[in-house]
Amino acid sequence: MRFGILGTGRITRRLVADLQSTAGIQVTAIASRDAERAAWYAQQYGVAIGVCGYQPLLEREDVDAVYVALPPSLHAQWSIAAAQQGKHVLCEKPLACDPRQARQIQQACAAAGVRWMDATGWLHHPRTEAFTQIARQGELGALRHITSAVSFFEPFQSGDHRLVAQLGGGCLLDLGWYAVGLPIWFAGVPEAVWASGIYRDDVLYRVTATLWFAGDVTASIHCAYDTSTRKWFEVAGEAGSIVCDDFTRSWPERTTRFWTHDRTGAAVSHEQDGNQEQAMAAHFRDPSVDLTPWQRQALATQDTLAALQRSIRSGQRCSLNDAEANQSCK
């Protein structure tokens, strides 16, 4: 699978390296709106071709798939354009700015017969499969409560789109994609949410929320740009719990690990090596791998983030029921 990269942002360097080191994948071109910038980044990343403009990259015959590494406000536009050119679409998170855009991407890819997935690496790490099986095999007993927290203290560079609301900025669409996605992975789509947010100017800097799921399962989530680094979760059931302190990306130079606790609190440490971005790229490339579970996860996360945004604006609990999605919260 020959990849073209749309965008030259901070996240691009790491994923280009992981794509290039994954069997069966080659990065053939990278695009920027500026010709000099495209050429410079191509040289820096070891990519053969720097392309001026996103549409010219989509029209290249040596590109089979694109990685959309643009600000969230551009994800839908260029993911749909890529699909219409017959390119497979791997899109940086969040998939889009709202559920309507997310489903437009889904529909465009279905119409073109191309694969699509959001680039949420932790879902593909072998560790995730390990702790997911523990939960699904019943070792925790009946699921009761999930807690997740993802925060970084002002992790910005000059001109960062995350500080611009019109570009899809703010911690909810950014770090909230992880914090909200974690309980969805274990408990499914929530029935209702309640959230509060703290803004700087018109950008969400901190969000605290409660989610309610079927079967009386609840979750508490927190994401923030004004809090020290955290990327942990606890999944608690009647008989035990799972704890991970770095689920979005393992701490550098530390063993990739998580813990299980039984009902008495006795803990067992589990170790599981792996490169999550390479695993994600391999899943995306392999036509025998069904991408549906990750696609459903992305759409559910997008729906839930939209409900949380409605709740922050209204100050009320909001339902995710389709019939009520466009009505006032109650």
Coordinates of C-alpha atoms in Angstrom, one line a residue:
M1 CA 0.0 0.0 0.0
R2 CA 1.5 3.3 -1.1
F3 CA 0.7 6.2 1.2
G4 CA 0.5 9.9 0.5
I5 CA 0.5 12.3 3.5
L6 CA -1.8 15.3 3.6
G7 CA -0.2 17.8 6.0
T8 CA 3.2 18.4 7.5
G9 CA 2.2 19.0 11.2
R10 CA 3.9 17.8 14.3
I11 CA 2.2 14.4 14.4
T12 CA 3.3 13.6 10.9
R13 CA 6.9 12.8 11.6
R14 CA 6.2 10.0 14.0
L15 CA 3.6 8.3 11.9
V16 CA 5.6 8.6 8.7
A17 CA 8.4 6.7 10.3
D18 CA 6.0 4.0 11.6
L19 CA 4.3 3.7 8.1
Q20 CA 7.7 3.4 6.4
S21 CA 8.8 0.6 8.8
T22 CA 5.7 -1.5 8.4
A23 CA 5.9 -4.4 6.1
G24 CA 3.9 -3.9 2.9
I25 CA 3.7 -0.1 3.2
Q26 CA 5.6 2.7 1.4
V27 CA 5.2 6.4 1.8
T28 CA 5.5 7.9 -1.7
A29 CA 4.5 11.5 -1.3
I30 CA 3.8 14.3 1.2
A31 CA 1.7 17.4 0.5
S32 CA 1.7 20.9 1.8
R33 CA -0.1 24.0 0.5
D34 CA 3.4 25.6 0.1
A35 CA 5.8 24.0 -2.4
E36 CA 9.0 24.8 -0.4
R37 CA 7.5 23.4 2.8
A38 CA 6.4 20.2 0.9
A39 CA 9.9 19.8 -0.5
W40 CA 11.6 20.4 2.9
Y41 CA 9.4 18.0 4.8
A42 CA 9.8 15.3 2.1
Q43 CA 13.6 15.6 2.5
Q44 CA 13.3 15.6 6.3
Y45 CA 11.0 12.6 6.5
G46 CA 12.8 10.5 3.7
V47 CA 9.8 10.8 1.3
A48 CA 10.6 10.7 -2.4
I49 CA 8.1 13.4 -3.5
G50 CA 7.0 16.7 -2.0
V51 CA 3.7 17.9 -3.6
C52 CA 2.3 21.4 -3.6
G53 CA -1.4 21.2 -2.8
Y54 CA -3.6 18.4 -1.5
Q55 CA -5.7 17.7 -4.6
P56 CA -2.6 17.1 -6.8
L57 CA -1.4 14.4 -4.3
L58 CA -4.8 12.7 -4.4
E59 CA -4.6 12.6 -8.2
R60 CA -1.2 10.8 -8.2
E61 CA -1.2 7.2 -9.6
D62 CA 1.6 6.2 -7.1
V63 CA -0.7 6.8 -4.1
D64 CA -3.2 4.1 -3.0
A65 CA -4.0 5.5 0.5
V66 CA -3.8 8.8 2.3
Y67 CA -3.0 9.7 5.9
V68 CA -5.0 12.9 6.7
A69 CA -2.8 14.9 9.1
L70 CA -4.6 18.2 8.8
P71 CA -6.5 20.3 11.5
P72 CA -9.9 18.6 12.4
S73 CA -11.9 21.3 10.5
L74 CA -10.4 19.9 7.2
H75 CA -10.7 16.2 8.0
A76 CA -14.1 15.7 6.3
Q77 CA -13.3 17.7 3.2
W78 CA -10.1 15.9 2.4
S79 CA -11.1 12.5 3.6
I80 CA -14.2 12.7 1.3
A81 CA -12.0 14.0 -1.6
A82 CA -9.6 11.2 -1.1
A83 CA -12.3 8.6 -1.2
Q84 CA -13.7 10.1 -4.4
Q85 CA -10.3 9.7 -6.0
G86 CA -10.4 6.0 -5.0
K87 CA -7.9 6.3 -2.1
H88 CA -8.1 4.5 1.2
V89 CA -8.4 6.9 4.1
L90 CA -6.5 6.8 7.4
C91 CA -7.5 10.0 9.2
E92 CA -5.9 11.5 12.3
K93 CA -8.2 11.8 15.3
P94 CA -10.8 13.2 15.8
L95 CA -12.4 11.7 12.7
A96 CA -14.3 14.9 12.1
C97 CA -15.7 17.9 14.0
D98 CA -19.2 16.5 14.4
P99 CA -21.3 13.3 13.7
R100 CA -22.7 14.6 10.5
Q101 CA -19.2 15.0 9.0
A102 CA -18.1 11.7 10.4
R103 CA -20.9 9.9 8.6
Q104 CA -20.3 11.8 5.4
I105 CA -16.8 10.3 5.5
Q106 CA -18.2 6.8 6.1
Q107 CA -20.7 7.2 3.2
A108 CA -18.1 8.5 0.8
C109 CA -15.7 5.6 1.5
A110 CA -18.5 3.1 1.2
A111 CA -19.6 4.6 -2.1
A112 CA -16.0 4.4 -3.4
G113 CA -15.3 0.9 -2.0
V114 CA -12.3 2.1 -0.1
R115 CA -11.1 1.3 3.4
W116 CA -11.3 4.0 6.2
M117 CA -10.2 4.2 9.8
D118 CA -9.3 6.9 12.3
A119 CA -5.7 6.8 13.5
T120 CA -6.2 6.0 17.2
G121 CA -3.1 4.0 17.9
W122 CA -3.8 2.6 21.3
L123 CA -6.8 0.6 20.0
H124 CA -4.3 -1.5 18.0
H125 CA -1.6 -2.2 20.6
P126 CA -1.3 -5.9 21.6
R127 CA -1.8 -4.7 25.2
T128 CA -5.3 -3.5 24.3
E129 CA -6.2 -6.9 23.0
A130 CA -4.8 -8.4 26.3
F131 CA -6.8 -6.3 28.7
T132 CA -9.9 -6.3 26.5
Q133 CA -10.0 -10.1 26.6
I134 CA -9.7 -10.1 30.4
A135 CA -12.8 -7.8 30.6
R136 CA -14.8 -9.7 28.0
Q137 CA -14.0 -13.2 29.4
G138 CA -15.7 -12.1 32.7
E139 CA -12.7 -11.9 35.0
L140 CA -13.9 -8.6 36.3
G141 CA -17.5 -9.9 37.0
A142 CA -20.3 -7.5 36.1
L143 CA -18.9 -4.2 34.9
R144 CA -19.7 -1.3 37.2
H145 CA -17.6 1.9 36.7
I146 CA -14.9 3.2 34.4
T147 CA -12.6 6.1 35.0
S148 CA -10.3 7.7 32.4
A149 CA -8.1 10.9 32.5
V150 CA -6.0 12.3 29.7
S151 CA -4.3 15.7 30.2
F152 CA -1.1 17.5 29.2
F153 CA -0.1 20.9 30.6
E154 CA -0.3 23.4 27.6
P155 CA 1.3 21.0 25.1
F156 CA 1.4 23.6 22.3
Q157 CA 3.7 24.9 19.7
S158 CA 3.5 28.2 17.9
G159 CA 0.4 28.5 15.8
D160 CA -1.1 25.3 17.2
H161 CA -4.6 24.6 15.7
R162 CA -5.7 23.2 19.1
L163 CA -6.0 26.8 20.3
V164 CA -8.3 27.8 17.4
A165 CA -11.9 26.9 17.9
Q166 CA -12.7 27.4 14.2
L167 CA -10.1 24.7 13.3
G168 CA -11.6 22.2 15.7
G169 CA -9.4 23.1 18.6
G170 CA -10.0 22.5 22.3
C171 CA -9.3 19.6 24.6
L172 CA -12.6 17.8 24.0
L173 CA -12.1 16.9 20.4
D174 CA -8.4 16.3 21.0
L175 CA -7.7 14.6 24.4
G176 CA -11.4 13.8 24.9
W177 CA -11.2 11.5 21.9
Y178 CA -9.1 9.2 24.1
A179 CA -10.8 9.8 27.4
V180 CA -14.3 9.2 26.0
G181 CA -13.2 6.5 23.7
L182 CA -11.9 4.3 26.5
P183 CA -15.2 3.7 28.3
I184 CA -16.9 3.3 24.9
W185 CA -14.5 0.5 24.0
F186 CA -15.5 -1.4 27.2
A187 CA -19.1 -0.5 27.6
G188 CA -20.5 0.5 24.2
V189 CA -22.4 3.6 23.3
P190 CA -23.6 5.6 26.4
E191 CA -27.2 6.4 26.9
A192 CA -26.7 9.8 28.3
V193 CA -24.0 12.2 29.4
W194 CA -23.5 15.2 31.6
A195 CA -20.4 17.5 31.3
S196 CA -19.0 20.8 32.4
G197 CA -16.2 22.7 30.7
I198 CA -13.7 25.5 31.5
Y199 CA -12.8 27.8 28.6
R200 CA -9.9 30.1 27.7
D201 CA -11.3 32.6 25.3
D202 CA -13.5 30.3 23.2
V203 CA -11.5 27.2 23.5
L204 CA -12.2 24.3 25.9
Y205 CA -9.3 23.9 28.2
R206 CA -10.8 21.4 30.7
V207 CA -13.8 19.0 30.6
T208 CA -15.2 16.8 33.4
A209 CA -18.0 14.4 32.5
T210 CA -20.2 11.5 33.7
L211 CA -21.5 8.9 31.2
W212 CA -24.3 6.5 31.8
F213 CA -24.5 3.1 29.9
A214 CA -26.9 0.3 29.7
G215 CA -26.9 -2.1 32.7
D216 CA -26.3 0.6 35.3
V217 CA -22.7 1.0 34.1
T218 CA -21.2 4.5 34.7
A219 CA -18.1 6.3 33.7
S220 CA -16.2 9.4 34.8
I221 CA -13.9 11.2 32.4
H222 CA -11.5 14.1 32.5
C223 CA -9.4 15.8 29.9
A224 CA -7.5 19.0 30.1
Y225 CA -4.8 21.3 28.8
D226 CA -4.2 22.9 32.2
T227 CA -3.4 19.8 34.2
S228 CA -0.2 17.7 34.5
T229 CA 0.3 14.7 32.2
R230 CA -2.1 11.8 32.8
K231 CA -3.2 9.1 30.5
W232 CA -4.7 6.4 32.8
F233 CA -7.8 4.4 33.3
E234 CA -9.5 2.0 35.7
V235 CA -12.2 -0.4 34.6
A236 CA -13.9 -1.8 37.7
G237 CA -16.3 -4.7 38.0
E238 CA -17.8 -6.7 40.9
A239 CA -15.0 -9.1 41.0
G240 CA -11.9 -7.1 40.0
S241 CA -10.5 -4.2 38.1
I242 CA -8.0 -3.3 35.3
V243 CA -5.7 -0.3 35.8
C244 CA -3.4 1.2 33.1
D245 CA -1.4 4.4 33.7
D246 CA -0.4 5.1 30.1
F247 CA -3.0 3.7 27.8
T248 CA -2.9 6.3 25.0
R249 CA 0.9 5.7 24.5
S250 CA 3.3 3.8 26.8
W251 CA 5.7 5.8 28.9
P252 CA 9.1 6.1 27.0
E253 CA 11.8 3.7 28.2
R254 CA 9.4 1.8 30.5
T255 CA 7.9 -1.6 30.1
T256 CA 4.4 -1.5 28.5
R257 CA 2.2 -2.8 31.2
F258 CA -1.1 -2.8 33.0
W259 CA -2.4 -4.3 36.3
T260 CA -5.4 -6.4 37.3
H261 CA -6.7 -6.3 40.9
D262 CA -9.0 -8.9 42.4
R263 CA -11.9 -8.1 44.8
T264 CA -9.5 -7.9 47.8
G265 CA -7.2 -5.5 46.0
A266 CA -4.4 -8.0 45.3
A267 CA -2.6 -6.9 42.1
V268 CA -1.0 -8.7 39.2
S269 CA 1.3 -6.9 36.7
H270 CA 1.0 -7.7 33.0
E271 CA 3.5 -6.8 30.4
Q272 CA 2.9 -6.6 26.6
D273 CA 5.4 -5.2 24.1
G274 CA 4.4 -3.8 20.8
N275 CA 4.3 -0.8 18.5
Q276 CA 0.8 0.5 18.3
E277 CA 1.2 2.6 15.2
Q278 CA 2.8 -0.2 13.2
A279 CA 0.1 -2.6 14.3
M280 CA -2.5 0.0 13.3
A281 CA -0.9 0.4 9.9
A282 CA -0.7 -3.3 9.4
H283 CA -4.4 -3.7 10.2
F284 CA -5.3 -0.9 7.8
R285 CA -3.2 -2.4 5.0
D286 CA -4.4 -6.0 5.3
P287 CA -7.6 -6.5 3.3
S288 CA -8.4 -9.6 5.4
V289 CA -8.7 -7.5 8.6
D290 CA -12.3 -6.3 9.2
L291 CA -12.1 -2.6 10.2
T292 CA -15.7 -2.5 11.3
P293 CA -15.1 -2.6 15.1
W294 CA -12.8 0.5 14.9
Q295 CA -15.1 2.3 12.6
R296 CA -18.0 1.8 15.0
Q297 CA -15.8 2.9 17.8
A298 CA -15.0 6.2 15.9
L299 CA -18.6 7.0 15.1
A300 CA -19.7 6.3 18.7
T301 CA -16.9 8.5 20.0
Q302 CA -17.9 11.3 17.7
D303 CA -21.6 11.0 18.7
T304 CA -20.6 11.1 22.4
L305 CA -18.4 14.1 22.1
A306 CA -21.2 15.9 20.4
A307 CA -23.5 15.1 23.2
L308 CA -20.9 16.3 25.7
Q309 CA -20.7 19.6 23.8
R310 CA -24.4 20.0 24.0
S311 CA -24.4 19.2 27.7
I312 CA -21.6 21.8 28.4
R313 CA -23.6 24.5 26.5
S314 CA -26.9 23.6 28.2
G315 CA -25.6 22.7 31.7
Q316 CA -28.0 19.7 31.5
R317 CA -27.8 15.9 31.1
C318 CA -28.1 15.0 27.4
S319 CA -29.4 11.8 25.8
L320 CA -27.6 10.1 22.9
N321 CA -30.9 8.7 21.6
D322 CA -31.1 9.4 17.9
A323 CA -34.6 10.8 18.2
E324 CA -33.4 13.3 20.7
A325 CA -30.0 14.2 19.3
N326 CA -31.1 17.5 17.8
Q327 CA -33.5 18.4 20.5
S328 CA -32.8 20.3 23.7
C329 CA -31.1 18.4 26.5
K330 CA -33.2 17.6 29.6

